[in-house]
Amino acid sequence: MWIAVAVVSVLIAAGAVLLVKKARRAPSKCRVCDVVDVPQPGALCQQCRREAAEAARRAATERVDHERAQLEELRQQKAREEEDARLRDQEQARQREEEAARQREHAASGREGEARRREEEARQSSQAGVTAQEEVFDPYAILGVSRDASQQEIRAAYDQAKLKYDLDHVAHLGPELQEHFKAKALAMDRAYQMLTG
């Protein structure tokens, strides 16, 4: 009987070992679809692996496409900014040119007005000067020096008057004004000759 108990004990132990091994070897299911048996717990079946790889490829492609789209957007934005800057520069250049044209026009009208004023003054003074010259010729008054002026003062006044009545300064003005300046220059020369000669 002891033998029978030992045999039964061995059989029970062997059955328990087989049961434990069989339980350990029980096939695992795919962690995604939970339908197909896989050799290792937590693994994916072939179909699920293929789908996962395709999803990873799509994600990578979408990421690259997204980055490309962002780069293209940045490039277009930079191009728009450069175009805006170019248009601003053109507008500023146009405004500067218009301002310069206005200033030139203003200066030209100012010169014309000044020339007309000088011409009128010359005409009036030449009419008054002709009668005054006929009455009395005062060399000191013509040169603008006092009666006790030295030769150096007379020479300085003569040089200054010569510059003032230089015909080159009025060559662009009318003939009446040029005639007036010529008469003044002749009177100045005559006065200088009288005082130094």
PDB file of C-alpha atoms in Angstrom:
ATOM      1  CA  MET A   1       0.000   0.000   0.000  1.00  0.00           C
ATOM      2  CA  TRP A   2       2.756   2.301   0.576  1.00  0.00           C
ATOM      3  CA  ILE A   3       3.771   1.770  -2.952  1.00  0.00           C
ATOM      4  CA  ALA A   4       0.332   2.615  -4.211  1.00  0.00           C
ATOM      5  CA  VAL A   5       0.318   5.839  -2.219  1.00  0.00           C
ATOM      6  CA  ALA A   6       3.746   6.727  -3.601  1.00  0.00           C
ATOM      7  CA  VAL A   7       2.651   5.998  -7.182  1.00  0.00           C
ATOM      8  CA  VAL A   8      -0.506   8.082  -6.757  1.00  0.00           C
ATOM      9  CA  SER A   9       1.522  10.911  -5.217  1.00  0.00           C
ATOM     10  CA  VAL A  10       3.973  10.865  -8.144  1.00  0.00           C
ATOM     11  CA  LEU A  11       1.090  10.862 -10.618  1.00  0.00           C
ATOM     12  CA  ILE A  12      -0.584  13.775  -8.876  1.00  0.00           C
ATOM     13  CA  ALA A  13       2.684  15.733  -8.824  1.00  0.00           C
ATOM     14  CA  ALA A  14       3.320  14.998 -12.514  1.00  0.00           C
ATOM     15  CA  GLY A  15      -0.220  16.070 -13.395  1.00  0.00           C
ATOM     16  CA  ALA A  16       0.223  19.325 -11.458  1.00  0.00           C
ATOM     17  CA  VAL A  17       3.512  20.071 -13.267  1.00  0.00           C
ATOM     18  CA  LEU A  18       1.905  19.402 -16.656  1.00  0.00           C
ATOM     19  CA  LEU A  19      -1.037  21.583 -15.752  1.00  0.00           C
ATOM     20  CA  VAL A  20       1.221  24.476 -14.697  1.00  0.00           C
ATOM     21  CA  LYS A  21       3.344  24.176 -17.874  1.00  0.00           C
ATOM     22  CA  LYS A  22       0.265  24.045 -20.022  1.00  0.00           C
ATOM     23  CA  ALA A  23      -1.143  27.121 -18.288  1.00  0.00           C
ATOM     24  CA  ARG A  24       2.134  28.984 -18.904  1.00  0.00           C
ATOM     25  CA  ARG A  25       2.206  28.090 -22.556  1.00  0.00           C
ATOM     26  CA  ALA A  26      -1.318  29.242 -23.170  1.00  0.00           C
ATOM     27  CA  PRO A  27      -1.176  31.343 -26.331  1.00  0.00           C
ATOM     28  CA  SER A  28      -1.457  35.145 -25.934  1.00  0.00           C
ATOM     29  CA  LYS A  29      -3.832  37.249 -27.979  1.00  0.00           C
ATOM     30  CA  CYS A  30      -2.842  40.275 -30.088  1.00  0.00           C
ATOM     31  CA  ARG A  31      -2.932  43.354 -27.880  1.00  0.00           C
ATOM     32  CA  VAL A  32      -4.718  45.407 -30.568  1.00  0.00           C
ATOM     33  CA  CYS A  33      -7.302  43.140 -32.169  1.00  0.00           C
ATOM     34  CA  ASP A  34      -7.412  40.540 -29.320  1.00  0.00           C
ATOM     35  CA  VAL A  35      -8.398  37.865 -31.857  1.00  0.00           C
ATOM     36  CA  VAL A  36      -5.227  36.309 -33.232  1.00  0.00           C
ATOM     37  CA  ASP A  37      -2.870  34.241 -31.064  1.00  0.00           C
ATOM     38  CA  VAL A  38       0.684  35.609 -30.832  1.00  0.00           C
ATOM     39  CA  PRO A  39       3.793  33.861 -29.498  1.00  0.00           C
ATOM     40  CA  GLN A  40       4.633  36.471 -26.855  1.00  0.00           C
ATOM     41  CA  PRO A  41       2.304  38.300 -24.521  1.00  0.00           C
ATOM     42  CA  GLY A  42       1.778  41.960 -25.553  1.00  0.00           C
ATOM     43  CA  ALA A  43       2.921  41.355 -29.133  1.00  0.00           C
ATOM     44  CA  LEU A  44       1.052  42.329 -32.283  1.00  0.00           C
ATOM     45  CA  CYS A  45      -0.248  40.026 -34.954  1.00  0.00           C
ATOM     46  CA  GLN A  46       1.056  40.400 -38.497  1.00  0.00           C
ATOM     47  CA  GLN A  47      -1.993  42.360 -39.703  1.00  0.00           C
ATOM     48  CA  CYS A  48      -1.825  44.766 -36.757  1.00  0.00           C
ATOM     49  CA  ARG A  49       1.957  45.212 -37.245  1.00  0.00           C
ATOM     50  CA  ARG A  50       1.326  46.107 -40.911  1.00  0.00           C
ATOM     51  CA  GLU A  51      -1.389  48.598 -39.923  1.00  0.00           C
ATOM     52  CA  ALA A  52       0.856  50.126 -37.225  1.00  0.00           C
ATOM     53  CA  ALA A  53       3.733  50.512 -39.718  1.00  0.00           C
ATOM     54  CA  GLU A  54       1.370  52.117 -42.251  1.00  0.00           C
ATOM     55  CA  ALA A  55       0.050  54.499 -39.578  1.00  0.00           C
ATOM     56  CA  ALA A  56       3.637  55.453 -38.627  1.00  0.00           C
ATOM     57  CA  ARG A  57       4.456  56.043 -42.322  1.00  0.00           C
ATOM     58  CA  ARG A  58       1.349  58.205 -42.748  1.00  0.00           C
ATOM     59  CA  ALA A  59       2.221  60.195 -39.610  1.00  0.00           C
ATOM     60  CA  ALA A  60       5.779  60.763 -40.859  1.00  0.00           C
ATOM     61  CA  THR A  61       4.484  61.823 -44.286  1.00  0.00           C
ATOM     62  CA  GLU A  62       1.940  64.156 -42.709  1.00  0.00           C
ATOM     63  CA  ARG A  63       4.653  65.631 -40.477  1.00  0.00           C
ATOM     64  CA  VAL A  64       6.921  66.247 -43.496  1.00  0.00           C
ATOM     65  CA  ASP A  65       3.996  67.714 -45.464  1.00  0.00           C
ATOM     66  CA  HIS A  66       3.101  69.939 -42.524  1.00  0.00           C
ATOM     67  CA  GLU A  67       6.705  71.148 -42.194  1.00  0.00           C
ATOM     68  CA  ARG A  68       6.822  71.805 -45.955  1.00  0.00           C
ATOM     69  CA  ALA A  69       3.568  73.745 -45.747  1.00  0.00           C
ATOM     70  CA  GLN A  70       4.934  75.804 -42.852  1.00  0.00           C
ATOM     71  CA  LEU A  71       8.146  76.539 -44.772  1.00  0.00           C
ATOM     72  CA  GLU A  72       6.133  77.537 -47.850  1.00  0.00           C
ATOM     73  CA  GLU A  73       3.932  79.779 -45.715  1.00  0.00           C
ATOM     74  CA  LEU A  74       7.030  81.417 -44.199  1.00  0.00           C
ATOM     75  CA  ARG A  75       8.536  81.887 -47.673  1.00  0.00           C
ATOM     76  CA  GLN A  76       5.330  83.468 -48.964  1.00  0.00           C
ATOM     77  CA  GLN A  77       5.084  85.695 -45.899  1.00  0.00           C
ATOM     78  CA  LYS A  78       8.682  86.835 -46.379  1.00  0.00           C
ATOM     79  CA  ALA A  79       7.985  87.495 -50.075  1.00  0.00           C
ATOM     80  CA  ARG A  80       4.914  89.556 -49.111  1.00  0.00           C
ATOM     81  CA  GLU A  81       6.943  91.516 -46.560  1.00  0.00           C
ATOM     82  CA  GLU A  82       9.688  92.175 -49.119  1.00  0.00           C
ATOM     83  CA  GLU A  83       7.095  93.290 -51.666  1.00  0.00           C
ATOM     84  CA  ASP A  84       5.482  95.563 -49.074  1.00  0.00           C
ATOM     85  CA  ALA A  85       8.898  97.032 -48.214  1.00  0.00           C
ATOM     86  CA  ARG A  86       9.652  97.559 -51.917  1.00  0.00           C
ATOM     87  CA  LEU A  87       6.310  99.302 -52.425  1.00  0.00           C
ATOM     88  CA  ARG A  88       6.909 101.476 -49.339  1.00  0.00           C
ATOM     89  CA  ASP A  89      10.355 102.425 -50.659  1.00  0.00           C
ATOM     90  CA  GLN A  90       8.875 103.301 -54.054  1.00  0.00           C
ATOM     91  CA  GLU A  91       6.162 105.401 -52.416  1.00  0.00           C
ATOM     92  CA  GLN A  92       8.716 107.216 -50.254  1.00  0.00           C
ATOM     93  CA  ALA A  93      10.919 107.849 -53.298  1.00  0.00           C
ATOM     94  CA  ARG A  94       7.901 109.184 -55.207  1.00  0.00           C
ATOM     95  CA  GLN A  95       6.993 111.463 -52.289  1.00  0.00           C
ATOM     96  CA  ARG A  96      10.585 112.720 -52.034  1.00  0.00           C
ATOM     97  CA  GLU A  97      10.609 113.417 -55.778  1.00  0.00           C
ATOM     98  CA  GLU A  98       7.301 115.286 -55.539  1.00  0.00           C
ATOM     99  CA  GLU A  99       8.621 117.314 -52.605  1.00  0.00           C
ATOM    100  CA  ALA A 100      11.812 118.129 -54.508  1.00  0.00           C
ATOM    101  CA  ALA A 101       9.746 119.174 -57.544  1.00  0.00           C
ATOM    102  CA  ARG A 102       7.583 121.408 -55.329  1.00  0.00           C
ATOM    103  CA  GLN A 103      10.692 122.973 -53.814  1.00  0.00           C
ATOM    104  CA  ARG A 104      12.223 123.548 -57.250  1.00  0.00           C
ATOM    105  CA  GLU A 105       8.974 125.101 -58.451  1.00  0.00           C
ATOM    106  CA  HIS A 106       8.780 127.284 -55.351  1.00  0.00           C
ATOM    107  CA  ALA A 107      12.413 128.355 -55.757  1.00  0.00           C
ATOM    108  CA  ALA A 108      11.864 129.123 -59.448  1.00  0.00           C
ATOM    109  CA  SER A 109       8.786 131.224 -58.717  1.00  0.00           C
ATOM    110  CA  GLY A 110      10.733 132.971 -55.942  1.00  0.00           C
ATOM    111  CA  ARG A 111      13.583 133.749 -58.334  1.00  0.00           C
ATOM    112  CA  GLU A 112      11.134 135.046 -60.930  1.00  0.00           C
ATOM    113  CA  GLY A 113       9.477 137.258 -58.328  1.00  0.00           C
ATOM    114  CA  GLU A 114      12.861 138.508 -57.132  1.00  0.00           C
ATOM    115  CA  ALA A 115      13.918 139.222 -60.715  1.00  0.00           C
ATOM    116  CA  ARG A 116      10.695 141.167 -61.366  1.00  0.00           C
ATOM    117  CA  ARG A 117      11.188 143.108 -58.139  1.00  0.00           C
ATOM    118  CA  ARG A 118      14.788 143.958 -59.032  1.00  0.00           C
ATOM    119  CA  GLU A 119      13.748 144.946 -62.521  1.00  0.00           C
ATOM    120  CA  GLU A 120      11.071 147.258 -61.147  1.00  0.00           C
ATOM    121  CA  GLU A 121      13.480 148.753 -58.604  1.00  0.00           C
ATOM    122  CA  ALA A 122      16.087 149.230 -61.293  1.00  0.00           C
ATOM    123  CA  ARG A 123      13.588 150.883 -63.597  1.00  0.00           C
ATOM    124  CA  GLN A 124      12.428 153.217 -60.849  1.00  0.00           C
ATOM    125  CA  SER A 125      15.927 153.988 -59.632  1.00  0.00           C
ATOM    126  CA  SER A 126      17.223 154.489 -63.178  1.00  0.00           C
ATOM    127  CA  GLN A 127      14.488 157.032 -63.804  1.00  0.00           C
ATOM    128  CA  ALA A 128      15.281 158.749 -60.524  1.00  0.00           C
ATOM    129  CA  GLY A 129      19.022 158.265 -60.998  1.00  0.00           C
ATOM    130  CA  VAL A 130      19.116 159.925 -64.422  1.00  0.00           C
ATOM    131  CA  THR A 131      17.621 163.116 -63.078  1.00  0.00           C
ATOM    132  CA  ALA A 132      19.795 163.008 -59.956  1.00  0.00           C
ATOM    133  CA  GLN A 133      22.962 162.413 -61.983  1.00  0.00           C
ATOM    134  CA  GLU A 134      22.169 165.323 -64.206  1.00  0.00           C
ATOM    135  CA  GLU A 135      21.816 167.641 -61.207  1.00  0.00           C
ATOM    136  CA  VAL A 136      24.906 166.720 -59.087  1.00  0.00           C
ATOM    137  CA  PHE A 137      27.588 164.026 -59.278  1.00  0.00           C
ATOM    138  CA  ASP A 138      28.983 163.315 -55.798  1.00  0.00           C
ATOM    139  CA  PRO A 139      31.766 160.665 -55.962  1.00  0.00           C
ATOM    140  CA  TYR A 140      31.694 160.174 -52.175  1.00  0.00           C
ATOM    141  CA  ALA A 141      27.975 159.424 -52.212  1.00  0.00           C
ATOM    142  CA  ILE A 142      28.327 157.107 -55.225  1.00  0.00           C
ATOM    143  CA  LEU A 143      30.971 154.993 -53.425  1.00  0.00           C
ATOM    144  CA  GLY A 144      29.254 155.390 -50.038  1.00  0.00           C
ATOM    145  CA  VAL A 145      32.301 156.800 -48.179  1.00  0.00           C
ATOM    146  CA  SER A 146      32.747 159.885 -46.028  1.00  0.00           C
ATOM    147  CA  ARG A 147      34.571 162.981 -47.318  1.00  0.00           C
ATOM    148  CA  ASP A 148      37.563 162.293 -45.067  1.00  0.00           C
ATOM    149  CA  ALA A 149      37.913 158.606 -46.155  1.00  0.00           C
ATOM    150  CA  SER A 150      41.421 157.252 -46.723  1.00  0.00           C
ATOM    151  CA  GLN A 151      42.610 155.811 -50.027  1.00  0.00           C
ATOM    152  CA  GLN A 152      42.268 152.314 -48.559  1.00  0.00           C
ATOM    153  CA  GLU A 153      38.647 152.925 -47.560  1.00  0.00           C
ATOM    154  CA  ILE A 154      37.900 154.342 -51.003  1.00  0.00           C
ATOM    155  CA  ARG A 155      39.518 151.324 -52.657  1.00  0.00           C
ATOM    156  CA  ALA A 156      37.557 148.876 -50.414  1.00  0.00           C
ATOM    157  CA  ALA A 157      34.275 150.687 -51.192  1.00  0.00           C
ATOM    158  CA  TYR A 158      35.113 150.630 -54.914  1.00  0.00           C
ATOM    159  CA  ASP A 159      35.864 146.876 -54.848  1.00  0.00           C
ATOM    160  CA  GLN A 160      32.642 146.186 -52.981  1.00  0.00           C
ATOM    161  CA  ALA A 161      30.570 148.293 -55.390  1.00  0.00           C
ATOM    162  CA  LYS A 162      32.282 146.669 -58.355  1.00  0.00           C
ATOM    163  CA  LEU A 163      31.149 143.254 -57.084  1.00  0.00           C
ATOM    164  CA  LYS A 164      27.647 144.548 -56.415  1.00  0.00           C
ATOM    165  CA  TYR A 165      27.150 145.993 -59.910  1.00  0.00           C
ATOM    166  CA  ASP A 166      28.921 143.261 -61.863  1.00  0.00           C
ATOM    167  CA  LEU A 167      26.995 142.731 -65.117  1.00  0.00           C
ATOM    168  CA  ASP A 168      27.461 138.962 -64.911  1.00  0.00           C
ATOM    169  CA  HIS A 169      25.071 138.915 -61.932  1.00  0.00           C
ATOM    170  CA  VAL A 170      22.235 140.429 -63.979  1.00  0.00           C
ATOM    171  CA  ALA A 171      22.856 138.834 -67.378  1.00  0.00           C
ATOM    172  CA  HIS A 172      19.677 136.756 -66.985  1.00  0.00           C
ATOM    173  CA  LEU A 173      17.497 139.813 -66.219  1.00  0.00           C
ATOM    174  CA  GLY A 174      15.722 142.173 -68.599  1.00  0.00           C
ATOM    175  CA  PRO A 175      17.484 144.854 -70.691  1.00  0.00           C
ATOM    176  CA  GLU A 176      16.211 147.753 -68.525  1.00  0.00           C
ATOM    177  CA  LEU A 177      17.718 146.240 -65.407  1.00  0.00           C
ATOM    178  CA  GLN A 178      20.974 145.487 -67.197  1.00  0.00           C
ATOM    179  CA  GLU A 179      21.105 149.102 -68.408  1.00  0.00           C
ATOM    180  CA  HIS A 180      20.562 150.330 -64.857  1.00  0.00           C
ATOM    181  CA  PHE A 181      23.414 148.177 -63.511  1.00  0.00           C
ATOM    182  CA  LYS A 182      25.653 149.336 -66.352  1.00  0.00           C
ATOM    183  CA  ALA A 183      24.927 152.990 -65.515  1.00  0.00           C
ATOM    184  CA  LYS A 184      25.692 152.331 -61.838  1.00  0.00           C
ATOM    185  CA  ALA A 185      28.981 150.596 -62.744  1.00  0.00           C
ATOM    186  CA  LEU A 186      30.013 153.534 -64.974  1.00  0.00           C
ATOM    187  CA  ALA A 187      29.140 156.038 -62.234  1.00  0.00           C
ATOM    188  CA  MET A 188      31.142 154.018 -59.720  1.00  0.00           C
ATOM    189  CA  ASP A 189      34.190 153.936 -62.061  1.00  0.00           C
ATOM    190  CA  ARG A 190      33.897 157.703 -62.658  1.00  0.00           C
ATOM    191  CA  ALA A 191      33.661 158.377 -58.899  1.00  0.00           C
ATOM    192  CA  TYR A 192      36.708 156.214 -58.174  1.00  0.00           C
ATOM    193  CA  GLN A 193      38.717 157.958 -60.899  1.00  0.00           C
ATOM    194  CA  MET A 194      37.737 161.367 -59.503  1.00  0.00           C
ATOM    195  CA  LEU A 195      38.778 160.450 -55.970  1.00  0.00           C
ATOM    196  CA  THR A 196      42.025 158.642 -56.776  1.00  0.00           C
ATOM    197  CA  GLY A 197      43.129 160.311 -59.984  1.00  0.00           C
TER     198      GLY A 197
END
